[in-house]
Coordinates of N, CA and C in Angstrom, one line a residue:
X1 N 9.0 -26.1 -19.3 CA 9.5 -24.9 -18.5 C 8.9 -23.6 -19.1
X2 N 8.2 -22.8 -18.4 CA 7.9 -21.4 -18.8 C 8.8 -21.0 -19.1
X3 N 8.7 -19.9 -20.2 CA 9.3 -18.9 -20.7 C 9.7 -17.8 -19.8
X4 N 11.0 -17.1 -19.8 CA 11.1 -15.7 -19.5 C 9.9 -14.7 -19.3
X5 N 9.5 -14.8 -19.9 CA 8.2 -13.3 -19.9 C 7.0 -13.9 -19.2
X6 N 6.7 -15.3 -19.2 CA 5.3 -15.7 -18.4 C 5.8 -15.7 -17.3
X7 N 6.7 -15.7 -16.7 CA 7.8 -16.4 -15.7 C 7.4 -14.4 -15.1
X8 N 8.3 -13.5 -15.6 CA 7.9 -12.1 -15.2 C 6.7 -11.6 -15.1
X9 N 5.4 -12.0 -16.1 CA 4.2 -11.7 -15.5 C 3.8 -12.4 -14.7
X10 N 3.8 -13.1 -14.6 CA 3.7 -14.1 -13.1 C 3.8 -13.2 -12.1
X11 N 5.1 -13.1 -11.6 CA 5.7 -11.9 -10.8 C 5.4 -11.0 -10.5
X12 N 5.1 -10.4 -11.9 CA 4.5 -8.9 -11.4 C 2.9 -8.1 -11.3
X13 N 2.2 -9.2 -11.8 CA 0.6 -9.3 -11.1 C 0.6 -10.5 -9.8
X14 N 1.5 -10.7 -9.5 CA 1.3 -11.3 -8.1 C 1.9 -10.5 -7.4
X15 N 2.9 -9.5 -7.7 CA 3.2 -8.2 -7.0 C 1.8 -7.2 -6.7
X16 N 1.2 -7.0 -7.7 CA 0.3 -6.6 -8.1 C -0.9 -6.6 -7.1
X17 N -1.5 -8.0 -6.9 CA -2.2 -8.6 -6.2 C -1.6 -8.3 -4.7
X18 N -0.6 -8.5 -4.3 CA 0.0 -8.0 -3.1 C -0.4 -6.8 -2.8
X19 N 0.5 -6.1 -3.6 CA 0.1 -4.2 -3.3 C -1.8 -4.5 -2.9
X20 N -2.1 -4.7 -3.9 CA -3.9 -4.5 -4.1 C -4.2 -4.9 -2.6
X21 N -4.0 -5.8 -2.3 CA -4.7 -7.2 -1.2 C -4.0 -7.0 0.0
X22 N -3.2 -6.4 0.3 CA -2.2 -5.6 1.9 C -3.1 -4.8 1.8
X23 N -2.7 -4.1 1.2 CA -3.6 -2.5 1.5 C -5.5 -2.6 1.9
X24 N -5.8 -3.0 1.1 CA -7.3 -3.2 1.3 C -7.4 -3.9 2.4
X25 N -6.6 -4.5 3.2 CA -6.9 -5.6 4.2 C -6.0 -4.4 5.4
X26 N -4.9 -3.8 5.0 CA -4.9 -2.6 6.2 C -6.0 -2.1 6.2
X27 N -6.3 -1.4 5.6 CA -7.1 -0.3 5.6 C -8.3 -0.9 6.5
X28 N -9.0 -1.9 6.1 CA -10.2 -2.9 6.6 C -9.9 -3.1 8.2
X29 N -8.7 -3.5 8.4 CA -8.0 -4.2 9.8 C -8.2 -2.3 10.5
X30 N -7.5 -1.3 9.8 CA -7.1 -0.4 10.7 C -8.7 0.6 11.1
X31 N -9.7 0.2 10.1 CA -10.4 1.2 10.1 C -11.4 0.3 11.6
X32 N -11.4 -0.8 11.3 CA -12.4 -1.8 12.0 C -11.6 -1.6 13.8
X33 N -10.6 -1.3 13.9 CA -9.8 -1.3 14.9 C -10.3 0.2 15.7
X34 N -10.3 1.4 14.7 CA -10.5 2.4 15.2 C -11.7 2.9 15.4
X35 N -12.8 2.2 14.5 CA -14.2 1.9 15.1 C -14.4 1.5 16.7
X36 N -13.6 0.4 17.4 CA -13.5 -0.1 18.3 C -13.1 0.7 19.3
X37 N -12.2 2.3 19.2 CA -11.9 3.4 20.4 C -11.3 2.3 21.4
X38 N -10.8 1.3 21.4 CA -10.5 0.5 22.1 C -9.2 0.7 21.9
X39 N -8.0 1.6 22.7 CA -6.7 1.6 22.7 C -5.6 0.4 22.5
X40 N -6.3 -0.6 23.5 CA -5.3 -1.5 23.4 C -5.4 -2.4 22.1
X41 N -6.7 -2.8 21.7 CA -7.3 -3.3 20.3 C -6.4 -2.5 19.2
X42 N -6.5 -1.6 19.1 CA -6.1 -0.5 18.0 C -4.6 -0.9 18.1
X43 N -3.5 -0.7 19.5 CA -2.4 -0.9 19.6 C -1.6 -2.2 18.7
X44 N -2.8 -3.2 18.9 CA -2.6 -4.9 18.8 C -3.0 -4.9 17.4
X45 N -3.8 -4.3 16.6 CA -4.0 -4.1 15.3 C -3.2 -3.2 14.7
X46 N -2.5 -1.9 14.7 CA -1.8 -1.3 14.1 C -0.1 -1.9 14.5
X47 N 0.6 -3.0 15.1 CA 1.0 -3.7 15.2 C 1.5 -4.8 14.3
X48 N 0.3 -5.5 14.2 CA 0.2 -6.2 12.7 C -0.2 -5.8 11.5
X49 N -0.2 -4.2 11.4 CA -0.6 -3.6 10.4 C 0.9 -3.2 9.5
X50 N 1.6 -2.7 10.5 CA 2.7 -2.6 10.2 C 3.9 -3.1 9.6
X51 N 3.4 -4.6 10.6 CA 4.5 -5.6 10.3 C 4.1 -5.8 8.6
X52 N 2.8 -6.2 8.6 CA 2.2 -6.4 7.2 C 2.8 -5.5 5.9
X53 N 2.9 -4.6 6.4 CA 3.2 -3.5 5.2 C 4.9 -3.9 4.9
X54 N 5.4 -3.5 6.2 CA 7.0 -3.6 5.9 C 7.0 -4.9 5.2
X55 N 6.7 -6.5 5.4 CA 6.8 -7.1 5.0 C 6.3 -7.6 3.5
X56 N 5.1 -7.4 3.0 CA 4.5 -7.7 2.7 C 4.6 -6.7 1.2
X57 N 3.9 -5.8 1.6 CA 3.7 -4.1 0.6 C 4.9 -4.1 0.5
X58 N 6.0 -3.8 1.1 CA 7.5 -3.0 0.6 C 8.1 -3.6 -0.3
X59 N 7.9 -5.2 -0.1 CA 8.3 -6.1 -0.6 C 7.8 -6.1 -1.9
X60 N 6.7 -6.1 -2.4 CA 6.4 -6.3 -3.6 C 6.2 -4.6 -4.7
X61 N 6.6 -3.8 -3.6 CA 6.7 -2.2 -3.9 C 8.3 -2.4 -4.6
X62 N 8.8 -3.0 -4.0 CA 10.5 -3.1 -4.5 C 10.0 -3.9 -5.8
X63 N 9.4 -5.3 -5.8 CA 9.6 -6.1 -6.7 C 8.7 -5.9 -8.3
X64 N 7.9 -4.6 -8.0 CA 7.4 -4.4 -9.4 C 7.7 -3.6 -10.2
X65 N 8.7 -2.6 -9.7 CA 9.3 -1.9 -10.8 C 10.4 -2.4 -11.8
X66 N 11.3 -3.8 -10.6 CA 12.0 -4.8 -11.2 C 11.5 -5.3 -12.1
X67 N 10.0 -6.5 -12.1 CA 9.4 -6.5 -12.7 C 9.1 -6.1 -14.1
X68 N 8.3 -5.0 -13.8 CA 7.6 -3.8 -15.2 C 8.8 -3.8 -15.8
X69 N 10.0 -3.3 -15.6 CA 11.0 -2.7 -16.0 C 11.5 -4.1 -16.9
X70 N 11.7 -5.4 -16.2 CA 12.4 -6.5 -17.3 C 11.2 -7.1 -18.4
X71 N 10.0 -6.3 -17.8 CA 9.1 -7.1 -18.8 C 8.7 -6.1 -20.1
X72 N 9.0 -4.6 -19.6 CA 9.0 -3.5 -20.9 C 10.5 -4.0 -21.2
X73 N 11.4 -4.6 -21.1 CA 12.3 -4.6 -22.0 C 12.3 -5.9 -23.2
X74 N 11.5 -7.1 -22.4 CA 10.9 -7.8 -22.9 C 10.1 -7.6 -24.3
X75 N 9.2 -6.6 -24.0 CA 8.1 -6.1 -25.0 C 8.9 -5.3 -26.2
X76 N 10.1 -4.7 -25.6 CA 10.4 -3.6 -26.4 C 10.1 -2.4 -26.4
X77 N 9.2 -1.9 -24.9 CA 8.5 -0.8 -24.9 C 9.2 -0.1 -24.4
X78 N 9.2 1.4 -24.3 CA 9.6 2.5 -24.0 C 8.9 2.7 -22.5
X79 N 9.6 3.4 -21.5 CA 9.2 3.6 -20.5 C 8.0 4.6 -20.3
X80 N 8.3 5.6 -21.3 CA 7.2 6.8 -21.5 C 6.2 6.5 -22.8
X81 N 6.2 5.4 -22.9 CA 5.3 4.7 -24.0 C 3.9 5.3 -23.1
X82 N 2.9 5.8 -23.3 CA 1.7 6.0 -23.5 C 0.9 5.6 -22.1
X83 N 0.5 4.3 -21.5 CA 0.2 3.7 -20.4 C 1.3 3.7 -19.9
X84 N 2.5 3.3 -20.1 CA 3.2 2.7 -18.9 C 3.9 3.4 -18.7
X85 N 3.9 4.8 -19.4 CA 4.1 6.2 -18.8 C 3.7 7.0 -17.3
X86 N 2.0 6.5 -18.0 CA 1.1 7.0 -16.9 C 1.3 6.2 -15.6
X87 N 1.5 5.1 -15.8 CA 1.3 3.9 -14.8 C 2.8 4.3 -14.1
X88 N 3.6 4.6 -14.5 CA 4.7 5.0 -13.2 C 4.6 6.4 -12.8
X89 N 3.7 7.3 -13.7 CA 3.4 8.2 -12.9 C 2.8 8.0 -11.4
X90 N 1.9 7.0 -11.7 CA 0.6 6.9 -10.4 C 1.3 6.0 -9.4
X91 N 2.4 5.0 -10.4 CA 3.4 4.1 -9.1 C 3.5 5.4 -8.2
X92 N 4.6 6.6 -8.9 CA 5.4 7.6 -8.2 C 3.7 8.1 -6.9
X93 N 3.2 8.1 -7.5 CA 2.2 9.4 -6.6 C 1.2 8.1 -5.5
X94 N 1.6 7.1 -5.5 CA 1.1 5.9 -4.9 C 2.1 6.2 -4.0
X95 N 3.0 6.0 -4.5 CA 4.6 5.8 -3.4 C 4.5 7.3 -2.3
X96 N 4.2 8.1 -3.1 CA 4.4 9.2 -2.1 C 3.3 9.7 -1.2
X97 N 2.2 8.8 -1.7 CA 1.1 8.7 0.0 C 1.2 7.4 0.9
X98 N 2.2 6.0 0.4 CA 2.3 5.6 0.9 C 3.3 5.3 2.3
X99 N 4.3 6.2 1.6 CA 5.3 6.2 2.8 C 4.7 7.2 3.9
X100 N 4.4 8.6 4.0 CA 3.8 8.8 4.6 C 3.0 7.9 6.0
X101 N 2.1 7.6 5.1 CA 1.0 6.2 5.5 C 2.0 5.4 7.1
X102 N 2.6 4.7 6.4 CA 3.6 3.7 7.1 C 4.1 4.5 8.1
X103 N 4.3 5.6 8.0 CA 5.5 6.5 9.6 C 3.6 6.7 10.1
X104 N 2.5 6.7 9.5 CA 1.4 7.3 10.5 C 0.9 5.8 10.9
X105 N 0.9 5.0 10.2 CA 1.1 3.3 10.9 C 1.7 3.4 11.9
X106 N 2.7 3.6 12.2 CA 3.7 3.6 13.3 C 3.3 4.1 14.7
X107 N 3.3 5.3 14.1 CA 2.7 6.4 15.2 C 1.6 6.5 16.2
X108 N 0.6 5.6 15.2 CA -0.6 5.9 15.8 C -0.7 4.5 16.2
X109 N 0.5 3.0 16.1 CA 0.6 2.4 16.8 C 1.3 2.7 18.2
X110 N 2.2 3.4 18.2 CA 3.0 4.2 19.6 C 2.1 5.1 20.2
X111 N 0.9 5.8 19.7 CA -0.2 6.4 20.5 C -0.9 5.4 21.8
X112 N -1.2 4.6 20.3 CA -2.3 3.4 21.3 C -1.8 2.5 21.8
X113 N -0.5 2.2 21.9 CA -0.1 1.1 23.2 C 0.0 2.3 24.2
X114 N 0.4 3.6 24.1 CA 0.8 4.5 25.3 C -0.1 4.6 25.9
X115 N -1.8 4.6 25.5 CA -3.1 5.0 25.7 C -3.0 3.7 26.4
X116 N -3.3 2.6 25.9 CA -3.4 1.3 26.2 C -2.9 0.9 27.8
X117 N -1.2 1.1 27.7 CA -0.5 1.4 29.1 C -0.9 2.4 30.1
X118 N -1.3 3.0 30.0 CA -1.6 4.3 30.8 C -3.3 4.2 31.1
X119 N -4.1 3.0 30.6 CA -5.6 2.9 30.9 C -6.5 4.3 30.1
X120 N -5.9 5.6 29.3 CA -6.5 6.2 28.9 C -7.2 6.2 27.5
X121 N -8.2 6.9 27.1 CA -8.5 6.7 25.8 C -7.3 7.3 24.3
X122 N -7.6 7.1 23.4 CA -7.2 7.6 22.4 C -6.6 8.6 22.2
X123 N -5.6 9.5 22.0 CA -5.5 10.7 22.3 C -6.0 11.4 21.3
X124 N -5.6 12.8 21.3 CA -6.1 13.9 19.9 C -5.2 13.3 19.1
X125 N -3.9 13.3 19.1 CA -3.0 13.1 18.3 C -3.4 11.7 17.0
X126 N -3.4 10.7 18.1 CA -3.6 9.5 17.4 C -4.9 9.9 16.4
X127 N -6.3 10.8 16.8 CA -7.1 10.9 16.0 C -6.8 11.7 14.8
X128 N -6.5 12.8 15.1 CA -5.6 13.6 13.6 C -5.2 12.9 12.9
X129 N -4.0 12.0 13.2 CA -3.2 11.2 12.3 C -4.2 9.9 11.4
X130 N -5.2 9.6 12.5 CA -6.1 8.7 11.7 C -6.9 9.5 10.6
X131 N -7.5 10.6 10.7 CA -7.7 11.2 9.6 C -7.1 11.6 8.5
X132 N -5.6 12.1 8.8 CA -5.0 12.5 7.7 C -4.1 10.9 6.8
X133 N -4.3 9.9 7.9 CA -4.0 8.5 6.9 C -5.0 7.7 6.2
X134 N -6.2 8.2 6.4 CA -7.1 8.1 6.3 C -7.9 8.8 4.3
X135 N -7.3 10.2 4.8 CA -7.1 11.1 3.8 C -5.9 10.5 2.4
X136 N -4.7 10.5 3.1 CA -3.7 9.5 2.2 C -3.6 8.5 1.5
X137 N -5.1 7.9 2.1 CA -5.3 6.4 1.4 C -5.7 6.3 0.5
X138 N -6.8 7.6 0.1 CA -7.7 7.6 -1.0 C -7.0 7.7 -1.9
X139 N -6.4 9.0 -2.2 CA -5.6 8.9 -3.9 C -4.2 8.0 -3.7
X140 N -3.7 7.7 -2.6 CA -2.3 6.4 -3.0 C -3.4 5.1 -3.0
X141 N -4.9 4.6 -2.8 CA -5.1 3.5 -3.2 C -5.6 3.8 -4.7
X142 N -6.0 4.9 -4.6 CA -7.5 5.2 -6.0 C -5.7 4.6 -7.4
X143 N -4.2 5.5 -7.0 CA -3.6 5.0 -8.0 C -3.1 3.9 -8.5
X144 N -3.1 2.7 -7.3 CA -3.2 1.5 -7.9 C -3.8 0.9 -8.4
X145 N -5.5 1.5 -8.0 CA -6.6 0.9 -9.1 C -6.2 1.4 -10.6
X146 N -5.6 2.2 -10.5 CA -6.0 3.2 -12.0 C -4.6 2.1 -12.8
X147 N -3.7 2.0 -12.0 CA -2.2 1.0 -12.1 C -2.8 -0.2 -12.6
X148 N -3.6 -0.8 -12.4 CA -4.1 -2.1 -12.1 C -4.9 -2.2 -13.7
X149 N -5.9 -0.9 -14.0 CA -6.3 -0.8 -14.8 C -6.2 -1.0 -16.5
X150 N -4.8 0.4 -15.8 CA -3.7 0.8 -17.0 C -2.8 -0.8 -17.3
X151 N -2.7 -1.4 -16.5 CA -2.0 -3.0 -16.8 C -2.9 -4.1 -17.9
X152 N -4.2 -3.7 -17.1 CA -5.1 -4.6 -18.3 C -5.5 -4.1 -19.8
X153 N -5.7 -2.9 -19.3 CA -6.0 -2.3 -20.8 C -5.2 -1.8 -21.7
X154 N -4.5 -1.8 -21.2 CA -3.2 -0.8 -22.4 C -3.9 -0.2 -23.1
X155 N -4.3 1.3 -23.0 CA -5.3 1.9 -23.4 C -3.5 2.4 -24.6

């Protein structure tokens, strides 16, 4: 029987792996969809983009600070210990381009089924929003690289 602590890392690089592996596969699904200017396409992809996140992301967004948190107590580490200081700084500033993100998931799936319904193209709206989710991705993904990092190296 594994131990407590292999048992929590387990968990929390397969949390890990989640966050990482949703995202990069939104981002891939949503960008490849908007390539396509194809309303209904876009609709039927940000659709399951969504579902993905709520399910998927939120899920293991909830389950790693549980995680981190039983496995720094595990270690004996301090929360503002040095890395794992920094590393919930970038959780926090991940989190706060993320949510965002998800209400523009939403939206710009409610754009493109309306475009979709209606036989018209993409509207302005939907494209702004793809830009500025677009814009959001970069530093809420760039901090779970840097998260991912800070996990291996314990600088």
């Amino acid at each position: 029987m594994p131990d407590a602590y292999l048992v929590l890392r387990f968990l929390h690089i397969l949390g890990a792996v989640v966050i990482l592996g949703t995202g990069m596969g939104i981002a891939f699904f949503m960008l490849m969809a908007h390539l396509s200017r194809d309303a209904s396409f876009v609709a039927r992809t940000a659709s399951v983009v969504v579902l993905a996140d709520l399910l998927f992301t939120a899920s293991a967004v909830i389950a790693q600070p549980v995680t981190g948190y039983l496995l720094a107590q595990q270690l004996d580490l301090s929360l503002t210990h040095g890395w794992l200081g920094l590393a919930l700084i970038l959780y926090a500033i991940a989190g706060a381009f993320w949510l965002p993100v998800v209400w523009m998931q939403i939206r710009m799936r409610d754009l493109a089924r309306t475009a979709a319904a209606n036989g018209a193209p993409l509207p302005a709206a939907y494209h702004r929003l793809f830009r500025w989710w677009f814009v959001c991705g970069i530093p809420g993904f760039g901090a779970v690289i840097a998260i991912l990092w800070l996990m291996v190296a314990k600088p």
